[in-house]
Coordinates of C-alpha atoms in Angstrom, one line a residue:
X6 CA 68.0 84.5 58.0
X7 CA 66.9 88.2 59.4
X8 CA 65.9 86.5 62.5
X9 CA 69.3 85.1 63.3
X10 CA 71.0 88.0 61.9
X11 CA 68.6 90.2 64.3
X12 CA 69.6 87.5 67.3
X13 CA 73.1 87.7 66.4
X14 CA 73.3 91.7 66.7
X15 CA 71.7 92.0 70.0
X16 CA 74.2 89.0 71.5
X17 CA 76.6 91.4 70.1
X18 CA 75.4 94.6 71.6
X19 CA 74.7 92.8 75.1
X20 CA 78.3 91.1 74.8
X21 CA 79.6 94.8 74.0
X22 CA 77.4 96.3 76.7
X23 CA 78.8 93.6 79.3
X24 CA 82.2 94.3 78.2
X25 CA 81.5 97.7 78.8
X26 CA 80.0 97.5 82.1
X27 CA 83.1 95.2 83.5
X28 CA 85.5 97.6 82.3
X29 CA 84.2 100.4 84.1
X30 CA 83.2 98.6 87.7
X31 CA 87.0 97.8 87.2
X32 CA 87.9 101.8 86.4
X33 CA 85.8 102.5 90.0
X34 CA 88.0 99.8 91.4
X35 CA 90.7 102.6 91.8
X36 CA 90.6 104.6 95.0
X37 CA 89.5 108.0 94.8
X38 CA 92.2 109.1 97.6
X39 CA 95.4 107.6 98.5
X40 CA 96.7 108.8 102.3
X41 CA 100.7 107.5 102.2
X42 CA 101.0 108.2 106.1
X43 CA 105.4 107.6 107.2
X44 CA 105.3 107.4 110.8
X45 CA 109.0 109.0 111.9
X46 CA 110.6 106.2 114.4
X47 CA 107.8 103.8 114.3
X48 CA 108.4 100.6 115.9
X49 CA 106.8 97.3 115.7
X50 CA 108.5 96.8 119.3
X51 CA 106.7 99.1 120.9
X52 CA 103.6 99.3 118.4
X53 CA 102.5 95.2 120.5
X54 CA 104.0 96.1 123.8
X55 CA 101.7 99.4 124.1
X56 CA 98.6 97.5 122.1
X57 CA 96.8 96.7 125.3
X58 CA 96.2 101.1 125.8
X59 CA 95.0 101.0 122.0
X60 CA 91.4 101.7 121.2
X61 CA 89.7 99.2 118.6
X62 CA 90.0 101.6 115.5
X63 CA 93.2 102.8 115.1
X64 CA 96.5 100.1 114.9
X65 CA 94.4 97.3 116.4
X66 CA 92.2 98.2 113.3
X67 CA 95.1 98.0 110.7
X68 CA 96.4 94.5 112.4
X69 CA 93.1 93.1 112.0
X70 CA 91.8 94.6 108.9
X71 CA 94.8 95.3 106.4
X72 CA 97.5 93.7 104.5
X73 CA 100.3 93.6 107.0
X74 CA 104.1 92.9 105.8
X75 CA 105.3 92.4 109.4
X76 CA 109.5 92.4 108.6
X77 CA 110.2 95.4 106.6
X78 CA 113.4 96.8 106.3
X79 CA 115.4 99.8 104.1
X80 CA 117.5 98.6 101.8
X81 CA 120.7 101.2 102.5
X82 CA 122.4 102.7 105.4
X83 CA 122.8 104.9 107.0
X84 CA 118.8 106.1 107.5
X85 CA 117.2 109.7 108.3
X86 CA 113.8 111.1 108.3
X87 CA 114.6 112.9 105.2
X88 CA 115.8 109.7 103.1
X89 CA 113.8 107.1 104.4
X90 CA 110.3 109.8 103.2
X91 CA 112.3 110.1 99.8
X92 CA 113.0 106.8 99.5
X93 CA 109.3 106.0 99.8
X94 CA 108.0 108.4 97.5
X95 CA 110.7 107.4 94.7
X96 CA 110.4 104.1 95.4
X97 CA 114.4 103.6 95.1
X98 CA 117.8 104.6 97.0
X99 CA 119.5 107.2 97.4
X100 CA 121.8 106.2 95.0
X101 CA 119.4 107.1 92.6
X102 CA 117.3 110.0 93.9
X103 CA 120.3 111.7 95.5
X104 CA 119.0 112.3 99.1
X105 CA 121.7 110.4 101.0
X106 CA 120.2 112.4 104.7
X107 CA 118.8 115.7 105.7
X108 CA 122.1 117.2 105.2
X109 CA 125.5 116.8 103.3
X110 CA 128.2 118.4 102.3
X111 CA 128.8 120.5 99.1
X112 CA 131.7 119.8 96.9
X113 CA 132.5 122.7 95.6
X114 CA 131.9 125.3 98.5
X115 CA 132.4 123.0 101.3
X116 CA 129.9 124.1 103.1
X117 CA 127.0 122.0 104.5
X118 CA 123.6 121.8 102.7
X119 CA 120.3 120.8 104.1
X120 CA 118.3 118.6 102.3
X121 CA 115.1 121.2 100.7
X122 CA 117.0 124.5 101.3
X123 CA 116.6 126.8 98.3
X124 CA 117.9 130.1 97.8
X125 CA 115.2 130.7 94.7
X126 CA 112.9 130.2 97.0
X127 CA 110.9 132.0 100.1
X128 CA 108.4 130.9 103.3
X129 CA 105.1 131.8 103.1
X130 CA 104.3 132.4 106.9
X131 CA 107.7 131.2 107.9
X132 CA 111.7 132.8 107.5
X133 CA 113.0 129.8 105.3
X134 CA 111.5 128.4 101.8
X135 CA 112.7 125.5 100.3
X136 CA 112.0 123.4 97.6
X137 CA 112.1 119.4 96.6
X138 CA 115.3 120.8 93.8
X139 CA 117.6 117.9 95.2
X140 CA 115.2 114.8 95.0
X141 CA 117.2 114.0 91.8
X142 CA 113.9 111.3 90.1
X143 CA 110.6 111.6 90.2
X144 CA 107.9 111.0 92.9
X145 CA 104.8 109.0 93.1
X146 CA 102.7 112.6 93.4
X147 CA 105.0 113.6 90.4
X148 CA 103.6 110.7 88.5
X149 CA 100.3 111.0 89.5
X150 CA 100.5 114.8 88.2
X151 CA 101.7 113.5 84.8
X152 CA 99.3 111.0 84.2
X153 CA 96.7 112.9 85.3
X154 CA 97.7 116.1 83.4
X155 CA 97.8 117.9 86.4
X156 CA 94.2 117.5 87.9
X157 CA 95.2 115.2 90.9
X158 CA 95.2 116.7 93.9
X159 CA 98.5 116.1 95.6
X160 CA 99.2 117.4 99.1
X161 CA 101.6 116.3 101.9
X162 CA 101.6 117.6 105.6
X163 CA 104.2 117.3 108.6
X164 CA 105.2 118.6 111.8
X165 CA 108.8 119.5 110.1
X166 CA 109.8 121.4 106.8
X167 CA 112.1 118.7 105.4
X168 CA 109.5 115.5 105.7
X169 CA 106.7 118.0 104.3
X170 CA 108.3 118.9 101.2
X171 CA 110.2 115.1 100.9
X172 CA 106.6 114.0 100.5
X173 CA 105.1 115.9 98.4
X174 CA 107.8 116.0 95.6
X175 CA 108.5 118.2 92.8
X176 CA 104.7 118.5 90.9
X177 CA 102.4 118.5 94.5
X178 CA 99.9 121.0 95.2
X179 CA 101.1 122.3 98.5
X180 CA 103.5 121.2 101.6
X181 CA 103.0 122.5 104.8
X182 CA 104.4 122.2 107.8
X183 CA 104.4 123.9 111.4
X184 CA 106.7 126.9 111.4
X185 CA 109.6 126.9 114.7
X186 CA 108.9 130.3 115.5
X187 CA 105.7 131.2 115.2
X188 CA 103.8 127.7 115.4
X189 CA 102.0 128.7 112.0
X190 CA 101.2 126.0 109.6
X191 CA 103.7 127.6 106.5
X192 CA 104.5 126.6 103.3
X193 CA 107.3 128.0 100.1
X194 CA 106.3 130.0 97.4
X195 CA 107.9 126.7 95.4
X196 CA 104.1 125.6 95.3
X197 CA 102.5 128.3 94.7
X198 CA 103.7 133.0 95.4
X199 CA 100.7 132.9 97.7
X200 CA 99.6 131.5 100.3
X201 CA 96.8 129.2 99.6
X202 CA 93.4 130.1 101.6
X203 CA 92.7 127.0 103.5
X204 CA 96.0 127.1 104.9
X205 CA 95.0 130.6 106.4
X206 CA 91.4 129.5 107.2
X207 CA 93.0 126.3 109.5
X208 CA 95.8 128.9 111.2
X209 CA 92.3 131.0 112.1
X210 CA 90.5 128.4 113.0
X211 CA 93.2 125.8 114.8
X212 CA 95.9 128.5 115.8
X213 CA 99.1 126.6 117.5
X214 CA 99.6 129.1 119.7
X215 CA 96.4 128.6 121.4
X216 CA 97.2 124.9 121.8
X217 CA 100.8 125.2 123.0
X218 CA 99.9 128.6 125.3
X219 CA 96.9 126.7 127.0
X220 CA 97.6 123.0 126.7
X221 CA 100.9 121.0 128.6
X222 CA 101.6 117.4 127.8
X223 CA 100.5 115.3 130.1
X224 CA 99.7 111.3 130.3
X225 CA 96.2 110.4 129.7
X226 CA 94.7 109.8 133.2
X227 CA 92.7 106.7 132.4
X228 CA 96.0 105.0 131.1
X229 CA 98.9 106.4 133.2
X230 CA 98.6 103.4 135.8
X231 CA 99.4 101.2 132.8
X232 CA 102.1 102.6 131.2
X233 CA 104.7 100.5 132.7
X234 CA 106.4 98.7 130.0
X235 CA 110.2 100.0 130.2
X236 CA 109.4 99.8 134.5
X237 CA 111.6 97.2 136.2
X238 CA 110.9 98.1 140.1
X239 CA 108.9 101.5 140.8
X240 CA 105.3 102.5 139.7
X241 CA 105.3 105.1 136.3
X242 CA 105.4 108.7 137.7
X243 CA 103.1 111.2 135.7
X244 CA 104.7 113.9 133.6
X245 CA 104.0 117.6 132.6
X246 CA 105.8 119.3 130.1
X247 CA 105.0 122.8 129.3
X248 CA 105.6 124.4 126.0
X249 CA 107.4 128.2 126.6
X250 CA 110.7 129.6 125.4
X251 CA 111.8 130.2 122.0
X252 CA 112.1 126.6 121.8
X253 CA 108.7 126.3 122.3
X254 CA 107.3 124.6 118.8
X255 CA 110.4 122.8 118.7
X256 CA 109.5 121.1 121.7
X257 CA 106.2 120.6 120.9
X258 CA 106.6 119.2 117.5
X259 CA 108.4 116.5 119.3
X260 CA 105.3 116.0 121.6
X261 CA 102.5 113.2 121.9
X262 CA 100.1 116.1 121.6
X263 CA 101.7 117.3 117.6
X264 CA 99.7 113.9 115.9
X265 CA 96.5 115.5 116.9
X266 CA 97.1 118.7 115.1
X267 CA 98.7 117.2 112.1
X268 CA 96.0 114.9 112.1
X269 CA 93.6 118.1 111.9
X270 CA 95.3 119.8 109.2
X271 CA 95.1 116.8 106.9
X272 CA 91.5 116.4 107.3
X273 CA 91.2 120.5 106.8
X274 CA 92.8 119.8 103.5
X275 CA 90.8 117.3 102.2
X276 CA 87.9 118.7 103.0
X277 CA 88.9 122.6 102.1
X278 CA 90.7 121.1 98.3
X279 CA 87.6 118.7 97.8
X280 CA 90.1 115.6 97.9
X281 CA 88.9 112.5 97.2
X282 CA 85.2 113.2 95.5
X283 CA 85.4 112.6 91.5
X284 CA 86.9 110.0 89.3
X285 CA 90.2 110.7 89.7
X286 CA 92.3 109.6 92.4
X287 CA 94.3 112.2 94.4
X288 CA 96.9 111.9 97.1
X289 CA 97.8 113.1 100.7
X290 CA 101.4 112.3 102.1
X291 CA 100.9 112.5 106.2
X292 CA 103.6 112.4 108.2
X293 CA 103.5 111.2 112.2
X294 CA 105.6 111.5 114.8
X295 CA 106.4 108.8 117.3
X296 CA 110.3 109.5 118.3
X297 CA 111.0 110.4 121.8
X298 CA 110.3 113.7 123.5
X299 CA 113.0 116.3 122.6
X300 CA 115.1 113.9 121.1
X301 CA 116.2 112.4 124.4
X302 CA 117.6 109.1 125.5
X303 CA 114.5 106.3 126.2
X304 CA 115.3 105.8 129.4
X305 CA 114.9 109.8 129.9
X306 CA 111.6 109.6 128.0
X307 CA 109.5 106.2 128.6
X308 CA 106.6 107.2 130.1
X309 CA 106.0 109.8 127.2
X310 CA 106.9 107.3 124.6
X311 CA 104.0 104.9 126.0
X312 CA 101.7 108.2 125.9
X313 CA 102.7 109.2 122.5
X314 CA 101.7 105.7 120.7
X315 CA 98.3 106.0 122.5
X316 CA 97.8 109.2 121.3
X317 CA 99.2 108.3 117.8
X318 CA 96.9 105.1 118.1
X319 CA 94.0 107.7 117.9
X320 CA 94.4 109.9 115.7
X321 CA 95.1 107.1 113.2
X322 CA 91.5 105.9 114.4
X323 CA 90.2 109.6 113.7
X324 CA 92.0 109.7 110.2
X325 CA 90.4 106.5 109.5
X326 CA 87.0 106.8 109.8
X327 CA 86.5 110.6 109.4
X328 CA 87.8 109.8 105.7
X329 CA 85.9 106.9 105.2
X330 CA 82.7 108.5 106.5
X331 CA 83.4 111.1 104.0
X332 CA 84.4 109.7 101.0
X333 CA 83.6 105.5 101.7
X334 CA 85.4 102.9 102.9
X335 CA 85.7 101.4 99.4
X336 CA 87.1 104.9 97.8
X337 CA 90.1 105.6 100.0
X338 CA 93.4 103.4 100.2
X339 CA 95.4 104.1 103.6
X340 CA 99.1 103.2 103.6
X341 CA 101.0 103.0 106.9
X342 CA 104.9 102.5 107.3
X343 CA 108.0 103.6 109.4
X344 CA 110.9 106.0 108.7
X345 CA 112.5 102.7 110.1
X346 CA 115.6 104.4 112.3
X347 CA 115.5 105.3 115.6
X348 CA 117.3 108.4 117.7
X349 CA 120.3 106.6 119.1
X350 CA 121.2 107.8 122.8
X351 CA 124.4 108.1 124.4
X352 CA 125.2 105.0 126.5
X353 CA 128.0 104.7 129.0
X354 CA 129.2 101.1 127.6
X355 CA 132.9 101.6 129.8
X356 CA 130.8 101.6 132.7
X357 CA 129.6 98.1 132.3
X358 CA 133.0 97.1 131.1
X359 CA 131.5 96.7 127.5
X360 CA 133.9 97.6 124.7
X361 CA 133.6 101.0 123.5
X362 CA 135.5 104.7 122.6
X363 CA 135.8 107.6 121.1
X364 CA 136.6 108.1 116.7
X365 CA 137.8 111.7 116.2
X366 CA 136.7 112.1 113.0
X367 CA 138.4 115.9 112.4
X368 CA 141.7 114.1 114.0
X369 CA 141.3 111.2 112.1
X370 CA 141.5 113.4 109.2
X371 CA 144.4 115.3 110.3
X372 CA 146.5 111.8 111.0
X373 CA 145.4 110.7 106.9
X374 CA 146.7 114.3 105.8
X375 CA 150.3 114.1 107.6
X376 CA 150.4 110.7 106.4
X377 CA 149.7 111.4 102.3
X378 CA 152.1 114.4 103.7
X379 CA 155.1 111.9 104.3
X380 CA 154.3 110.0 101.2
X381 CA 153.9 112.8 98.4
X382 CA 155.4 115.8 100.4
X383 CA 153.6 118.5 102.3
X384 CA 150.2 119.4 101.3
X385 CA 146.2 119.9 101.8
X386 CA 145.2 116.1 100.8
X387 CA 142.4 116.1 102.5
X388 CA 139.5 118.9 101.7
X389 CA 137.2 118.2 104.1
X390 CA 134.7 116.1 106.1
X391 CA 131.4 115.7 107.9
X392 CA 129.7 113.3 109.3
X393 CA 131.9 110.1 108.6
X394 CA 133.0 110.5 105.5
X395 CA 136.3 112.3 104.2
X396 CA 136.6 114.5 100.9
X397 CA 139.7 114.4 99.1
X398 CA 141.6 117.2 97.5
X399 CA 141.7 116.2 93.9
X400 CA 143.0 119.1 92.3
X401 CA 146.2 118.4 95.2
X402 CA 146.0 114.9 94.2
X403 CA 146.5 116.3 90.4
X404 CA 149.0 118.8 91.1
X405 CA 151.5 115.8 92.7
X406 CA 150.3 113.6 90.0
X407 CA 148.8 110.8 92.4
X408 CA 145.7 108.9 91.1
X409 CA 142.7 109.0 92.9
X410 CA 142.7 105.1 93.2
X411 CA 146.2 105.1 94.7
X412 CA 145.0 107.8 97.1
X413 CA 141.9 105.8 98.4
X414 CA 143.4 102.5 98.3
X415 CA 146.4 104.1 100.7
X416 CA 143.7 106.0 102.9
X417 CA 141.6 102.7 102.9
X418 CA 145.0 100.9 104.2
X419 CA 145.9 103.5 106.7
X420 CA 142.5 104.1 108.4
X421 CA 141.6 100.0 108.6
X422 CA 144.0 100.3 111.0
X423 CA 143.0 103.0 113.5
X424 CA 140.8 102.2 116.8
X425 CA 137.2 102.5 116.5
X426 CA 137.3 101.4 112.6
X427 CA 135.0 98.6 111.5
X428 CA 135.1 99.2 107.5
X429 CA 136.4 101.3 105.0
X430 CA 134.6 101.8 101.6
X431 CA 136.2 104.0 98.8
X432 CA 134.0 105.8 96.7
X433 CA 135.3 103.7 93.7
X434 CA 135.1 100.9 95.3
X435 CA 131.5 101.3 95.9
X436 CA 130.9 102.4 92.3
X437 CA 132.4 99.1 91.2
X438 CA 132.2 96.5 93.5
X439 CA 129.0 94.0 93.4
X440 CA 129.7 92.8 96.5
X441 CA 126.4 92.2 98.2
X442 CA 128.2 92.7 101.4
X443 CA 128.9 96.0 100.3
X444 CA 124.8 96.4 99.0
X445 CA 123.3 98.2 102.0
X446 CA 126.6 100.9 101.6
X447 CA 126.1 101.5 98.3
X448 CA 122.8 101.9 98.0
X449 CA 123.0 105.1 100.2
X450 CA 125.7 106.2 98.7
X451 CA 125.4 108.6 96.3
X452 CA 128.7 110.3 94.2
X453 CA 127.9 113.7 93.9
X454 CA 126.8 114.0 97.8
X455 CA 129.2 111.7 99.1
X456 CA 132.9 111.6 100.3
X457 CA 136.2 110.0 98.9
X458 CA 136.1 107.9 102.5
X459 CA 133.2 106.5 104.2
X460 CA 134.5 104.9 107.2
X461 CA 132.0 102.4 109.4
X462 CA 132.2 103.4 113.0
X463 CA 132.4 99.9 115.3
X464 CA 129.2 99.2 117.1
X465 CA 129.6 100.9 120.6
X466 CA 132.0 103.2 119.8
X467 CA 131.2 107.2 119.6
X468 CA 131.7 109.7 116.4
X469 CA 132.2 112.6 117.2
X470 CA 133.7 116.2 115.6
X471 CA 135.0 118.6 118.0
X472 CA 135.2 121.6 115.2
X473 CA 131.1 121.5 115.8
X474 CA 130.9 119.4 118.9
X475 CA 128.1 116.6 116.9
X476 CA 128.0 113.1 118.3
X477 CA 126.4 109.6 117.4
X478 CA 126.6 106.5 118.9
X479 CA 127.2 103.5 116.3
X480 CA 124.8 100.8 116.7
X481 CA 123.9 97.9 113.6
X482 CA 120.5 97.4 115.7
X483 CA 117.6 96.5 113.7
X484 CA 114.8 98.2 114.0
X485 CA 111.3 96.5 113.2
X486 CA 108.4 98.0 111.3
X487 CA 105.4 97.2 109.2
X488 CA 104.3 98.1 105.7
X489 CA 100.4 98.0 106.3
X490 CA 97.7 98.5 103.2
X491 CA 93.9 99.0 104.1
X492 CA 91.1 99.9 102.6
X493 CA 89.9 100.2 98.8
X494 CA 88.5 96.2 99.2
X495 CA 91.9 94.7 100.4
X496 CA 91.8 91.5 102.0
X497 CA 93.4 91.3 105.4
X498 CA 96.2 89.3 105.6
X499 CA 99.4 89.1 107.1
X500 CA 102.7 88.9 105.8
X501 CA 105.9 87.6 107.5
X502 CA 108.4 87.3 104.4
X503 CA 111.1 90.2 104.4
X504 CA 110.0 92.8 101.8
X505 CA 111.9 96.4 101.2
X506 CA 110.7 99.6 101.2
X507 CA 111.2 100.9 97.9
X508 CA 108.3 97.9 96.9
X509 CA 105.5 100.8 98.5
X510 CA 105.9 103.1 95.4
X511 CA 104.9 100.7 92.6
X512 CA 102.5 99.1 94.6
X513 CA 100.5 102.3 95.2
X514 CA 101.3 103.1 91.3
X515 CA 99.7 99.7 89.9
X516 CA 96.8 100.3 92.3
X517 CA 95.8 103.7 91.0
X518 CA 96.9 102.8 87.4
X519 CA 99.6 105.7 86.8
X520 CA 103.4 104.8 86.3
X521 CA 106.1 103.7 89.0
X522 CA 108.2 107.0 89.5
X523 CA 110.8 106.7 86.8
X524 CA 114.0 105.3 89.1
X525 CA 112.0 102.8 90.6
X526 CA 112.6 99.3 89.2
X527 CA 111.0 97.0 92.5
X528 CA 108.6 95.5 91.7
X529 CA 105.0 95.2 93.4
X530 CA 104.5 93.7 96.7
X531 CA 101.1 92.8 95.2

């Protein structure tokens, strides 16, 4: 009996001890670092057009080695830097986390806000602050604070101030980006009333200035023969840009050549912050550039768009392996996606005999005034605009006692009607309606940022405000990109079902074992 009482307690212990030793190889399952890199204007396009100048280790690396959902989309319109980056850190719309675009206009001053401007707050090695105060939910570096009680290392760098402090969030360590004056990697005192030492330790040791006064953007020799995609008839012509003038960074920051230092400064974090080396998991948000130089049309720009993918395509290859040389293949989970818009150039569609025109937004605006004028009697009816949206007067509307549903329901009639106008959407009417026609609208829609009026531009025609001379073309082009996972022991595979972007945010939460952040109801993509 003492014999198989004996034998029964060491099955026990080695069943306990197995048990044991299961659960923790599944603990070390977790990677030690996730890198959440948003690539601004990726494009799947031009990402297999330009593959044949890649090297093995950077995309052709994530194609053959990760998990690749090839048709991604966003699932609200219209898209920006700003709110496709907080749309991937909340894992939801801007509908929820407030950030309907890198600017918007305030309701009760009338004046225009941008996106992380912050009057509580001041630069650190740069003239403007700024602060994540408008992100409206949490982030997944907010989450991973919480859960963590503080002791994850969260971090997010970018060429420009908005997409830096978009992905890092409310909770994050530090977001720094590369000043427009002065070419110094900055920061806000949100994060922290000093300015942390690796930050000056990388402006000492990688100083912009040095690589903007002595370098000029060029094609890569080796390649330049090659880069002959968007070519119909003549062979591609080198470039050289040089960086000078106040506009100098700017420019630069819109360079091929900005990846490389971007690409520097994350791996100077890590290294400086000791990212990535104990038990619990910590996070760097990188993003990329690869938009067209200065913001100009394609066919103004194709040569340096070819050169700036090749470029891009290795410093992706240097991220990779430097980090997984350092910490282990196993121990860091990459994650690669798109801002999914593109700049949208001026075409001359009239010259081709392709419908197109001109919408007046500040007349357009007048006309609705005069015309709630003749139906309720002189008056300021309409506040304001911007962009394409119009902001009612409601304390008018009061004062002649008109409802606001009469008012948008007669400015809905009247505009429908004017040249240039695809759709009208109410702001009731998107706070209402279940329409999924209406689904992509409302989703980026958001009441307190938003106007009374959000008019839909036809496809070809021009928006433009003379009172500050801004312009957009209206296109309903899609624009491909890829989610792509790799590393941490995921299989490679590839994808072709369509999944939506706000699915990254509780994937990345279930793989490290924190929460989703708290507005994110999507669920995994796996």
């Amino acid at each position: 009996m003492k014999r198989n009482s004996r034998k029964h307690t060491l099955t026990l212990i080695a069943t306990i001890v197995s048990i044991l030793n299961i659960e923790a190889q599944v603990m070390q399952q977790a990677p030690r670092l996730v890198v959440n890199i948003t690539i601004d204007q990726l494009r799947t396009d031009y990402m297999e057009a330009f593959s044949p100048l890649y090297s093995l280790d950077g995309f052709k690396k994530l194609a053959a080695k990760g998990l690749v959902f090839t048709n991604a989309s966003y699932p609200f319109s219209p898209i920006d830097c700003t709110s496709a980056i907080a749309s991937v850190q909340t894992g939801t719309t801007p509908y929820y986390n407030s950030v309907v675009g890198s600017m918007w206009l305030d309701r009760e001053t009338l004046r225009p806000v941008y996106c992380v401007d912050d009057k509580n707050t001041q630069g650190l090695l740069t003239d403007v602050g700024g602060s994540p105060k408008n992100v409206s939910t949490s982030t997944l570096g907010d989450e991973l604070k919480s859960t963590t009680q503080g002791k994850a290392k969260v971090f997010a760098i970018a060429p420009f101030r908005n997409a830096a402090i978009m992905a890092a969030g409310h909770a994050a360590d530090g977001a720094v980006w590369i000043d427009d004056k002065t070419g110094d990697w900055c920061t806000t005192d949100y994060y922290g009333k000093e300015l942390q030492q690796w930050i000056k330790n990388f402006n000492t040791i990688n100083p912009t200035y040095r690589t903007v006064s002595e370098n000029q953007w060029e094609p890569e020799n080796q390649y330049v023969g090659r880069y002959n995609y968007f070519l119909r008839e003549s062979a591609p012509k080198p470039f050289k840009h040089k960086f000078s003038g106040e506009s100098q960074y700017i420019d630069f920051k819109t360079s091929g050549l900005v990846n490389e230092t971007v690409t520097k400064a994350a791996l100077h974090c890590v290294s400086s912050n000791n990212m990535g080396i104990d038990g619990i998991t910590d996070m760097l948000n990188i993003v990329y550039y690869a938009g067209n130089y200065r913001h100009n049309a394609s066919s103004d720009s194709q040569i340096e768009l070819q050169d700036t993918y090749v470029r891009l395509d290795r410093q992706l290859a240097s991220l990779i392996s430097s980090l997984e040389l350092r910490l282990g293949a196993k121990n860091v989970l990459f994650i690669v996606t798109s801002t999914g818009y593109s700049d949208e150039e001026e075409v001359d569609y009239g010259k081709y005999r392709i419908p197109s025109g001109t919408f007046y937004i500040n007349r357009t605006a007048s006309l609705l005034n005069m015309y709630f004028g003749a139906l309720w009697g002189q008056g300021k009816y309409v506040e304001s605009y911007h962009g394409s949206q119009i902001y009612l007067n409601h304390k008018q509307l009061e004062n002649k006692r008109v409802s606001l549903t009469e008012a948008c329901q007669r400015a809905q009639e009247f505009l429908s009607m004017v040249s240039g106008v695809r759709n009208v959407f109410t702001s009731l009417q998107l706070l209402s309606n279940s329409n999924p026609d209406f689904v992509k609208v409302r989703n980026g829609f958001n009441p307190e940022r938003c106007g009374d009026i959000l008019i839909e531009v036809s496809p070809g025609w021009r928006l433009y405000n003379e009172d500050n001379m801004q312009s957009q073309m209206s296109r309903a082009s899609f624009i491909p990109f890829p989610i792509i996972f790799y590393g941490a022991d995921i299989k490679p595979e590839k994808v072709t079902s369509p999944v939506s972007i706000e699915r990254i945010a509780p994937t990345i939460a279930k793989s490290i074992r924190i929460r989703a952040p708290n507005a994110c109801s999507s669920e995994p993509l796996f």
